[in-house]
Amino acid sequence: MPSNRKTTVQRLLAGASAAAALLAAGHAFAGTVALTGGNVVDIDGKTPILNAVVLIEDEKIAAIGPAASIEIPADAEVIALPGKWLIPGLMNMHVHLALNLPGASRVHDESRESIALRMLDNAQKSLQTGVTTIRLTGAQEGIDFTVKKMIDSGAFDGPRIHTAGTSIVPTGGHGSYEINGAAEASRAVREQIKLGATWIKLGISGGISDTHGDIAASPFTDDELRTAIEVAHRNGVQVTGHNGSPIAAEVAIDAGIDAFEHGYYLTPPVLTRMKEEGVWLVPTIVVTQPGAREFYQKIGSPDWYLDRVETAGKTHFKTLQDAIRIGTPIALGSDQYPWEPNSGTTATIREAELYVQAGMTPLEALRAGTIESARMLEVDDEVGALRPGYYADILAVDADPTKDISALRTIGFVMKGGKTIVAADDPAAN
Ligand SMILES: [Zn+2]
C-alpha cells in the first residue's frame, strides 16, 4: 500500500542526516532552551537579575530577564539552576594547547599526530572547566588551525579559538619562526594570516626559559618590528609581543603593537604609556607565583628554571600591581593549560584570584576573564557577556563571584553556544 508516511528507517535516516547537518553547522540542536531559577550577574556591575530566565535559541541568547517577564515556550527544554549564579563563559587569552617547557621530556621530538591529539585533549578539558574562548599565543606546525576547524565544524567540543599561529622571532629569539630582515618579517606574517591567524605573536624579548641572551634586550630591528606590525594591521590582524623588557616595550609601542604578554619587568612609565595608547597586558601571573612550583616539579623542570621563575615572580607581581593601580587594560591569560590544576583550582581561575590579590575588585577580575578579553579580541558584541544576541556561553556557580572571586571554584554547569557541556547534575562537576 503506497503511503506518504515514511518508514521508521527513513525517519531515522532523515533524523540522522538532520543531526549530522546540525553538527556540521556547529549546532548541538535546534530549538529553545530555558535556563530557570538562576541569578544573572551583570558584567557591568549593575544589579544582578535574581530568579532569571535565560532563553536560548540555537547558539544564542534570545531573551534574558526576571522570571515574571519572560514567557517560556511550551516546547522549550527547561534546565533548572535554582539559586545558582550565571556568568559568561571564561576567556583565557594566553594558551598553548601543546605546551613544551624545559624538563617536559615526554613532549620533545614528538610527532605531529601526538601534538594534534594533545591539543584536542587540552581544548576539551579547557571547555569542561568553563573556558569557552581561548587565544593561542604560539602553536606548532600549523596544527592549531586544524584543531580550530575541527571544533568550529562541531566535530569536537572545545572552546572558541583565536590563534596567532606560530610565534615569529629574530633568529635565536623566544619562539619558533625565525626571521631576519623586514622582507622575511612580512613574509612570515603574511604566511600565518594566510593559514588563518587572527593574531600575530612576536617574540620581542627573551623568555624565562631561554638559556641564552638577555631578557632585557630588544633584538628585533626597528625595521623588522615596524614591518611585521604594519603588514598585520593592513590585514586587520592585531599583534602581541612576548615581552619581559621595558626597552623592547617602548620600541614596540612606537611601532604600533596592540598587546604584551607576561610583562615580567614592565615599569610604571611603560604601563602608563600602555594605558594611554590602549595597549593590552595579558599578565599570565600564575606562571611565576608559588602555586606554579608544583606544576614545574611535576613536569621535571630543572632547578635553574625554578630559581629563575621565583626571582622573576617578585617583579612580575609588582608589575601586575602597578598595572592595576595605573589602569592599564588587562585581559586574563594563564600560559598554563586553562584547566591545569593550580592551588586547588584551575590555572584560569587561579589567575583571576591572583588579580584580586594584586588589587582588582572581584568584578574587575571577572571582567578581565570575560568582557575585557572579548574587547581585546574585538568580539565583545558576541561573547563575554550575557545579553540577547550573544552566544550562549554560560557557566553556573554557587555564589556571586563579584563578591568573592573564589566562587569561580564552584563551576557546576557549562554551556557553549547553547550546547550543554557539563550538566548541572553531573557528578563530574565541581
Ligand atoms: Zn606563552
PDB file of C-alpha atoms in Angstrom, residues 21-215:
ATOM      1  CA  ALA A  21      23.775  18.725   9.231  1.00  0.00           C
ATOM      2  CA  LEU A  22      23.352  20.458  12.573  1.00  0.00           C
ATOM      3  CA  LEU A  23      26.663  19.072  13.757  1.00  0.00           C
ATOM      4  CA  ALA A  24      28.321  20.241  10.583  1.00  0.00           C
ATOM      5  CA  ALA A  25      26.968  23.715  11.215  1.00  0.00           C
ATOM      6  CA  GLY A  26      28.327  23.617  14.739  1.00  0.00           C
ATOM      7  CA  HIS A  27      24.936  23.401  16.378  1.00  0.00           C
ATOM      8  CA  ALA A  28      24.108  20.985  19.129  1.00  0.00           C
ATOM      9  CA  PHE A  29      20.393  21.129  18.379  1.00  0.00           C
ATOM     10  CA  ALA A  30      17.741  23.416  17.010  1.00  0.00           C
ATOM     11  CA  GLY A  31      15.167  24.582  19.475  1.00  0.00           C
ATOM     12  CA  THR A  32      14.653  26.697  22.525  1.00  0.00           C
ATOM     13  CA  VAL A  33      16.328  26.129  25.868  1.00  0.00           C
ATOM     14  CA  ALA A  34      15.301  27.971  29.026  1.00  0.00           C
ATOM     15  CA  LEU A  35      17.647  28.287  31.978  1.00  0.00           C
ATOM     16  CA  THR A  36      15.496  28.946  35.027  1.00  0.00           C
ATOM     17  CA  GLY A  37      15.970  29.847  38.681  1.00  0.00           C
ATOM     18  CA  GLY A  38      19.468  31.292  38.364  1.00  0.00           C
ATOM     19  CA  ASN A  39      20.713  34.777  39.215  1.00  0.00           C
ATOM     20  CA  VAL A  40      22.365  36.542  36.287  1.00  0.00           C
ATOM     21  CA  VAL A  41      25.488  38.521  37.143  1.00  0.00           C
ATOM     22  CA  ASP A  42      25.711  41.893  35.382  1.00  0.00           C
ATOM     23  CA  ILE A  43      29.205  42.168  33.944  1.00  0.00           C
ATOM     24  CA  ASP A  44      28.950  45.970  34.040  1.00  0.00           C
ATOM     25  CA  GLY A  45      28.405  45.844  37.794  1.00  0.00           C
ATOM     26  CA  LYS A  46      24.722  46.734  37.783  1.00  0.00           C
ATOM     27  CA  THR A  47      22.232  44.902  39.993  1.00  0.00           C
ATOM     28  CA  PRO A  48      22.036  41.187  39.145  1.00  0.00           C
ATOM     29  CA  ILE A  49      18.784  39.730  37.827  1.00  0.00           C
ATOM     30  CA  LEU A  50      17.559  37.405  40.573  1.00  0.00           C
ATOM     31  CA  ASN A  51      15.488  34.354  39.655  1.00  0.00           C
ATOM     32  CA  ALA A  52      16.051  34.981  35.976  1.00  0.00           C
ATOM     33  CA  VAL A  53      15.043  33.177  32.826  1.00  0.00           C
ATOM     34  CA  VAL A  54      17.586  32.931  30.019  1.00  0.00           C
ATOM     35  CA  LEU A  55      16.010  31.870  26.734  1.00  0.00           C
ATOM     36  CA  ILE A  56      18.415  30.359  24.231  1.00  0.00           C
ATOM     37  CA  GLU A  57      17.616  29.756  20.594  1.00  0.00           C
ATOM     38  CA  ASP A  58      20.156  27.712  18.684  1.00  0.00           C
ATOM     39  CA  GLU A  59      23.520  29.119  19.640  1.00  0.00           C
ATOM     40  CA  LYS A  60      22.497  32.481  21.013  1.00  0.00           C
ATOM     41  CA  ILE A  61      20.710  34.154  23.884  1.00  0.00           C
ATOM     42  CA  ALA A  62      17.270  35.225  22.677  1.00  0.00           C
ATOM     43  CA  ALA A  63      15.974  36.852  25.850  1.00  0.00           C
ATOM     44  CA  ILE A  64      17.038  37.365  29.422  1.00  0.00           C
ATOM     45  CA  GLY A  65      15.147  38.844  32.362  1.00  0.00           C
ATOM     46  CA  PRO A  66      13.232  38.258  35.602  1.00  0.00           C
ATOM     47  CA  ALA A  67      11.112  35.082  35.510  1.00  0.00           C
ATOM     48  CA  ALA A  68       7.877  37.085  35.617  1.00  0.00           C
ATOM     49  CA  SER A  69       8.795  38.999  32.473  1.00  0.00           C
ATOM     50  CA  ILE A  70       9.692  36.098  30.180  1.00  0.00           C
ATOM     51  CA  GLU A  71       7.318  33.573  28.720  1.00  0.00           C
ATOM     52  CA  ILE A  72       8.870  30.145  28.267  1.00  0.00           C
ATOM     53  CA  PRO A  73       7.653  28.437  25.068  1.00  0.00           C
ATOM     54  CA  ALA A  74       5.781  25.186  25.743  1.00  0.00           C
ATOM     55  CA  ASP A  75       8.253  23.146  23.687  1.00  0.00           C
ATOM     56  CA  ALA A  76      11.359  24.602  25.325  1.00  0.00           C
ATOM     57  CA  GLU A  77      13.841  22.363  27.075  1.00  0.00           C
ATOM     58  CA  VAL A  78      13.999  23.664  30.646  1.00  0.00           C
ATOM     59  CA  ILE A  79      17.225  23.467  32.622  1.00  0.00           C
ATOM     60  CA  ALA A  80      16.633  24.386  36.268  1.00  0.00           C
ATOM     61  CA  LEU A  81      19.543  26.060  38.040  1.00  0.00           C
ATOM     62  CA  PRO A  82      17.865  27.184  41.269  1.00  0.00           C
ATOM     63  CA  GLY A  83      19.932  29.589  43.350  1.00  0.00           C
ATOM     64  CA  LYS A  84      22.954  29.357  41.043  1.00  0.00           C
ATOM     65  CA  TRP A  85      24.768  32.431  39.722  1.00  0.00           C
ATOM     66  CA  LEU A  86      25.099  32.655  35.956  1.00  0.00           C
ATOM     67  CA  ILE A  87      28.151  34.235  34.369  1.00  0.00           C
ATOM     68  CA  PRO A  88      29.584  34.397  30.859  1.00  0.00           C
ATOM     69  CA  GLY A  89      31.974  31.595  29.852  1.00  0.00           C
ATOM     70  CA  LEU A  90      35.549  32.316  30.873  1.00  0.00           C
ATOM     71  CA  MET A  91      38.064  33.541  28.313  1.00  0.00           C
ATOM     72  CA  ASN A  92      41.765  32.707  28.541  1.00  0.00           C
ATOM     73  CA  MET A  93      43.949  34.850  26.300  1.00  0.00           C
ATOM     74  CA  HIS A  94      47.325  33.138  26.621  1.00  0.00           C
ATOM     75  CA  VAL A  95      47.184  29.457  25.829  1.00  0.00           C
ATOM     76  CA  HIS A  96      49.488  26.865  24.284  1.00  0.00           C
ATOM     77  CA  LEU A  97      47.477  23.687  23.785  1.00  0.00           C
ATOM     78  CA  ALA A  98      50.649  21.623  23.306  1.00  0.00           C
ATOM     79  CA  LEU A  99      52.871  23.342  25.851  1.00  0.00           C
ATOM     80  CA  ASN A 100      56.529  22.381  25.801  1.00  0.00           C
ATOM     81  CA  LEU A 101      58.714  23.645  28.663  1.00  0.00           C
ATOM     82  CA  PRO A 102      62.193  22.827  29.966  1.00  0.00           C
ATOM     83  CA  GLY A 103      62.099  19.410  31.621  1.00  0.00           C
ATOM     84  CA  ALA A 104      58.963  18.206  29.882  1.00  0.00           C
ATOM     85  CA  SER A 105      60.910  15.363  28.288  1.00  0.00           C
ATOM     86  CA  ARG A 106      57.820  13.417  27.276  1.00  0.00           C
ATOM     87  CA  VAL A 107      56.970  16.015  24.650  1.00  0.00           C
ATOM     88  CA  HIS A 108      60.341  16.518  22.981  1.00  0.00           C
ATOM     89  CA  ASP A 109      60.656  15.316  19.396  1.00  0.00           C
ATOM     90  CA  GLU A 110      57.021  14.305  19.354  1.00  0.00           C
ATOM     91  CA  SER A 111      55.134  13.604  16.151  1.00  0.00           C
ATOM     92  CA  ARG A 112      52.594  15.912  14.527  1.00  0.00           C
ATOM     93  CA  GLU A 113      49.907  13.372  15.414  1.00  0.00           C
ATOM     94  CA  SER A 114      50.875  13.488  19.070  1.00  0.00           C
ATOM     95  CA  ILE A 115      50.808  17.297  19.081  1.00  0.00           C
ATOM     96  CA  ALA A 116      47.379  17.287  17.434  1.00  0.00           C
ATOM     97  CA  LEU A 117      45.916  14.831  19.926  1.00  0.00           C
ATOM     98  CA  ARG A 118      47.346  16.681  22.914  1.00  0.00           C
ATOM     99  CA  MET A 119      45.940  19.950  21.582  1.00  0.00           C
ATOM    100  CA  LEU A 120      42.489  18.470  21.145  1.00  0.00           C
ATOM    101  CA  ASP A 121      42.581  16.829  24.580  1.00  0.00           C
ATOM    102  CA  ASN A 122      43.615  20.085  26.248  1.00  0.00           C
ATOM    103  CA  ALA A 123      40.976  22.022  24.315  1.00  0.00           C
ATOM    104  CA  GLN A 124      38.258  19.659  25.543  1.00  0.00           C
ATOM    105  CA  LYS A 125      39.460  19.776  29.152  1.00  0.00           C
ATOM    106  CA  SER A 126      39.596  23.570  28.987  1.00  0.00           C
ATOM    107  CA  LEU A 127      35.985  23.784  27.864  1.00  0.00           C
ATOM    108  CA  GLN A 128      34.852  21.295  30.519  1.00  0.00           C
ATOM    109  CA  THR A 129      36.346  23.556  33.202  1.00  0.00           C
ATOM    110  CA  GLY A 130      34.412  26.583  31.962  1.00  0.00           C
ATOM    111  CA  VAL A 131      36.758  28.211  29.447  1.00  0.00           C
ATOM    112  CA  THR A 132      34.678  28.867  26.346  1.00  0.00           C
ATOM    113  CA  THR A 133      37.083  31.091  24.375  1.00  0.00           C
ATOM    114  CA  ILE A 134      40.861  30.924  24.116  1.00  0.00           C
ATOM    115  CA  ARG A 135      43.556  32.798  22.259  1.00  0.00           C
ATOM    116  CA  LEU A 136      46.527  30.680  21.202  1.00  0.00           C
ATOM    117  CA  THR A 137      49.782  32.594  21.543  1.00  0.00           C
ATOM    118  CA  GLY A 138      52.220  30.382  19.707  1.00  0.00           C
ATOM    119  CA  ALA A 139      51.433  26.925  18.371  1.00  0.00           C
ATOM    120  CA  GLN A 140      53.393  24.311  16.443  1.00  0.00           C
ATOM    121  CA  GLU A 141      53.439  23.451  12.756  1.00  0.00           C
ATOM    122  CA  GLY A 142      50.073  24.957  11.902  1.00  0.00           C
ATOM    123  CA  ILE A 143      48.209  22.245  13.804  1.00  0.00           C
ATOM    124  CA  ASP A 144      46.270  24.903  15.728  1.00  0.00           C
ATOM    125  CA  PHE A 145      44.422  25.843  12.539  1.00  0.00           C
ATOM    126  CA  THR A 146      43.266  22.246  12.074  1.00  0.00           C
ATOM    127  CA  VAL A 147      42.146  21.934  15.701  1.00  0.00           C
ATOM    128  CA  LYS A 148      40.197  25.189  15.376  1.00  0.00           C
ATOM    129  CA  LYS A 149      38.494  23.988  12.186  1.00  0.00           C
ATOM    130  CA  MET A 150      37.525  20.662  13.768  1.00  0.00           C
ATOM    131  CA  ILE A 151      35.983  22.431  16.768  1.00  0.00           C
ATOM    132  CA  ASP A 152      34.264  25.106  14.655  1.00  0.00           C
ATOM    133  CA  SER A 153      32.734  22.363  12.461  1.00  0.00           C
ATOM    134  CA  GLY A 154      31.154  20.759  15.518  1.00  0.00           C
ATOM    135  CA  ALA A 155      33.100  17.519  15.105  1.00  0.00           C
ATOM    136  CA  PHE A 156      34.657  18.022  18.541  1.00  0.00           C
ATOM    137  CA  ASP A 157      33.745  20.066  21.592  1.00  0.00           C
ATOM    138  CA  GLY A 158      36.232  22.759  22.510  1.00  0.00           C
ATOM    139  CA  PRO A 159      36.491  26.466  23.200  1.00  0.00           C
ATOM    140  CA  ARG A 160      36.200  29.124  20.503  1.00  0.00           C
ATOM    141  CA  ILE A 161      39.746  29.540  19.245  1.00  0.00           C
ATOM    142  CA  HIS A 162      41.535  32.691  18.146  1.00  0.00           C
ATOM    143  CA  THR A 163      45.080  31.852  17.149  1.00  0.00           C
ATOM    144  CA  ALA A 164      48.334  33.636  16.419  1.00  0.00           C
ATOM    145  CA  GLY A 165      49.759  30.603  14.636  1.00  0.00           C
ATOM    146  CA  THR A 166      53.489  30.190  15.092  1.00  0.00           C
ATOM    147  CA  SER A 167      55.305  32.921  17.010  1.00  0.00           C
ATOM    148  CA  ILE A 168      57.731  34.970  14.958  1.00  0.00           C
ATOM    149  CA  VAL A 169      61.162  35.880  16.330  1.00  0.00           C
ATOM    150  CA  PRO A 170      64.555  37.151  15.271  1.00  0.00           C
ATOM    151  CA  THR A 171      66.957  34.205  14.923  1.00  0.00           C
ATOM    152  CA  GLY A 172      67.779  32.939  18.409  1.00  0.00           C
ATOM    153  CA  GLY A 173      64.724  34.651  19.920  1.00  0.00           C
ATOM    154  CA  HIS A 174      61.932  33.291  22.123  1.00  0.00           C
ATOM    155  CA  GLY A 175      59.717  31.434  19.657  1.00  0.00           C
ATOM    156  CA  SER A 176      59.989  29.158  16.679  1.00  0.00           C
ATOM    157  CA  TYR A 177      59.624  31.025  13.343  1.00  0.00           C
ATOM    158  CA  GLU A 178      62.991  32.747  12.942  1.00  0.00           C
ATOM    159  CA  ILE A 179      63.258  35.721  10.595  1.00  0.00           C
ATOM    160  CA  ASN A 180      65.987  38.157   9.613  1.00  0.00           C
ATOM    161  CA  GLY A 181      65.181  41.441   7.933  1.00  0.00           C
ATOM    162  CA  ALA A 182      61.970  43.228   7.041  1.00  0.00           C
ATOM    163  CA  ALA A 183      61.282  41.116   3.941  1.00  0.00           C
ATOM    164  CA  GLU A 184      61.286  37.918   5.979  1.00  0.00           C
ATOM    165  CA  ALA A 185      59.151  39.611   8.644  1.00  0.00           C
ATOM    166  CA  SER A 186      56.481  40.497   6.095  1.00  0.00           C
ATOM    167  CA  ARG A 187      56.594  37.002   4.589  1.00  0.00           C
ATOM    168  CA  ALA A 188      56.249  35.323   7.980  1.00  0.00           C
ATOM    169  CA  VAL A 189      53.283  37.493   8.987  1.00  0.00           C
ATOM    170  CA  ARG A 190      51.532  37.001   5.654  1.00  0.00           C
ATOM    171  CA  GLU A 191      52.042  33.227   5.835  1.00  0.00           C
ATOM    172  CA  GLN A 192      50.442  32.992   9.268  1.00  0.00           C
ATOM    173  CA  ILE A 193      47.491  35.135   8.174  1.00  0.00           C
ATOM    174  CA  LYS A 194      47.061  33.003   5.036  1.00  0.00           C
ATOM    175  CA  LEU A 195      46.866  29.913   7.247  1.00  0.00           C
ATOM    176  CA  GLY A 196      44.158  31.540   9.394  1.00  0.00           C
ATOM    177  CA  ALA A 197      45.913  33.539  12.100  1.00  0.00           C
ATOM    178  CA  THR A 198      43.757  36.297  13.589  1.00  0.00           C
ATOM    179  CA  TRP A 199      46.644  37.497  15.753  1.00  0.00           C
ATOM    180  CA  ILE A 200      50.377  37.696  15.253  1.00  0.00           C
ATOM    181  CA  LYS A 201      52.728  36.883  18.122  1.00  0.00           C
ATOM    182  CA  LEU A 202      56.201  38.380  18.078  1.00  0.00           C
ATOM    183  CA  GLY A 203      58.956  37.355  20.480  1.00  0.00           C
ATOM    184  CA  ILE A 204      60.163  40.898  21.116  1.00  0.00           C
ATOM    185  CA  SER A 205      62.268  39.961  24.144  1.00  0.00           C
ATOM    186  CA  GLY A 206      63.755  36.829  25.697  1.00  0.00           C
ATOM    187  CA  GLY A 207      61.859  34.389  27.896  1.00  0.00           C
ATOM    188  CA  ILE A 208      62.428  32.983  31.381  1.00  0.00           C
ATOM    189  CA  SER A 209      63.135  29.570  29.864  1.00  0.00           C
ATOM    190  CA  ASP A 210      65.775  30.792  27.382  1.00  0.00           C
ATOM    191  CA  THR A 211      69.306  29.576  28.003  1.00  0.00           C
ATOM    192  CA  HIS A 212      70.985  32.435  26.136  1.00  0.00           C
ATOM    193  CA  GLY A 213      70.558  36.159  25.612  1.00  0.00           C
ATOM    194  CA  ASP A 214      69.440  38.907  27.995  1.00  0.00           C
ATOM    195  CA  ILE A 215      65.740  39.089  28.848  1.00  0.00           C
TER     196      ILE A 215
END
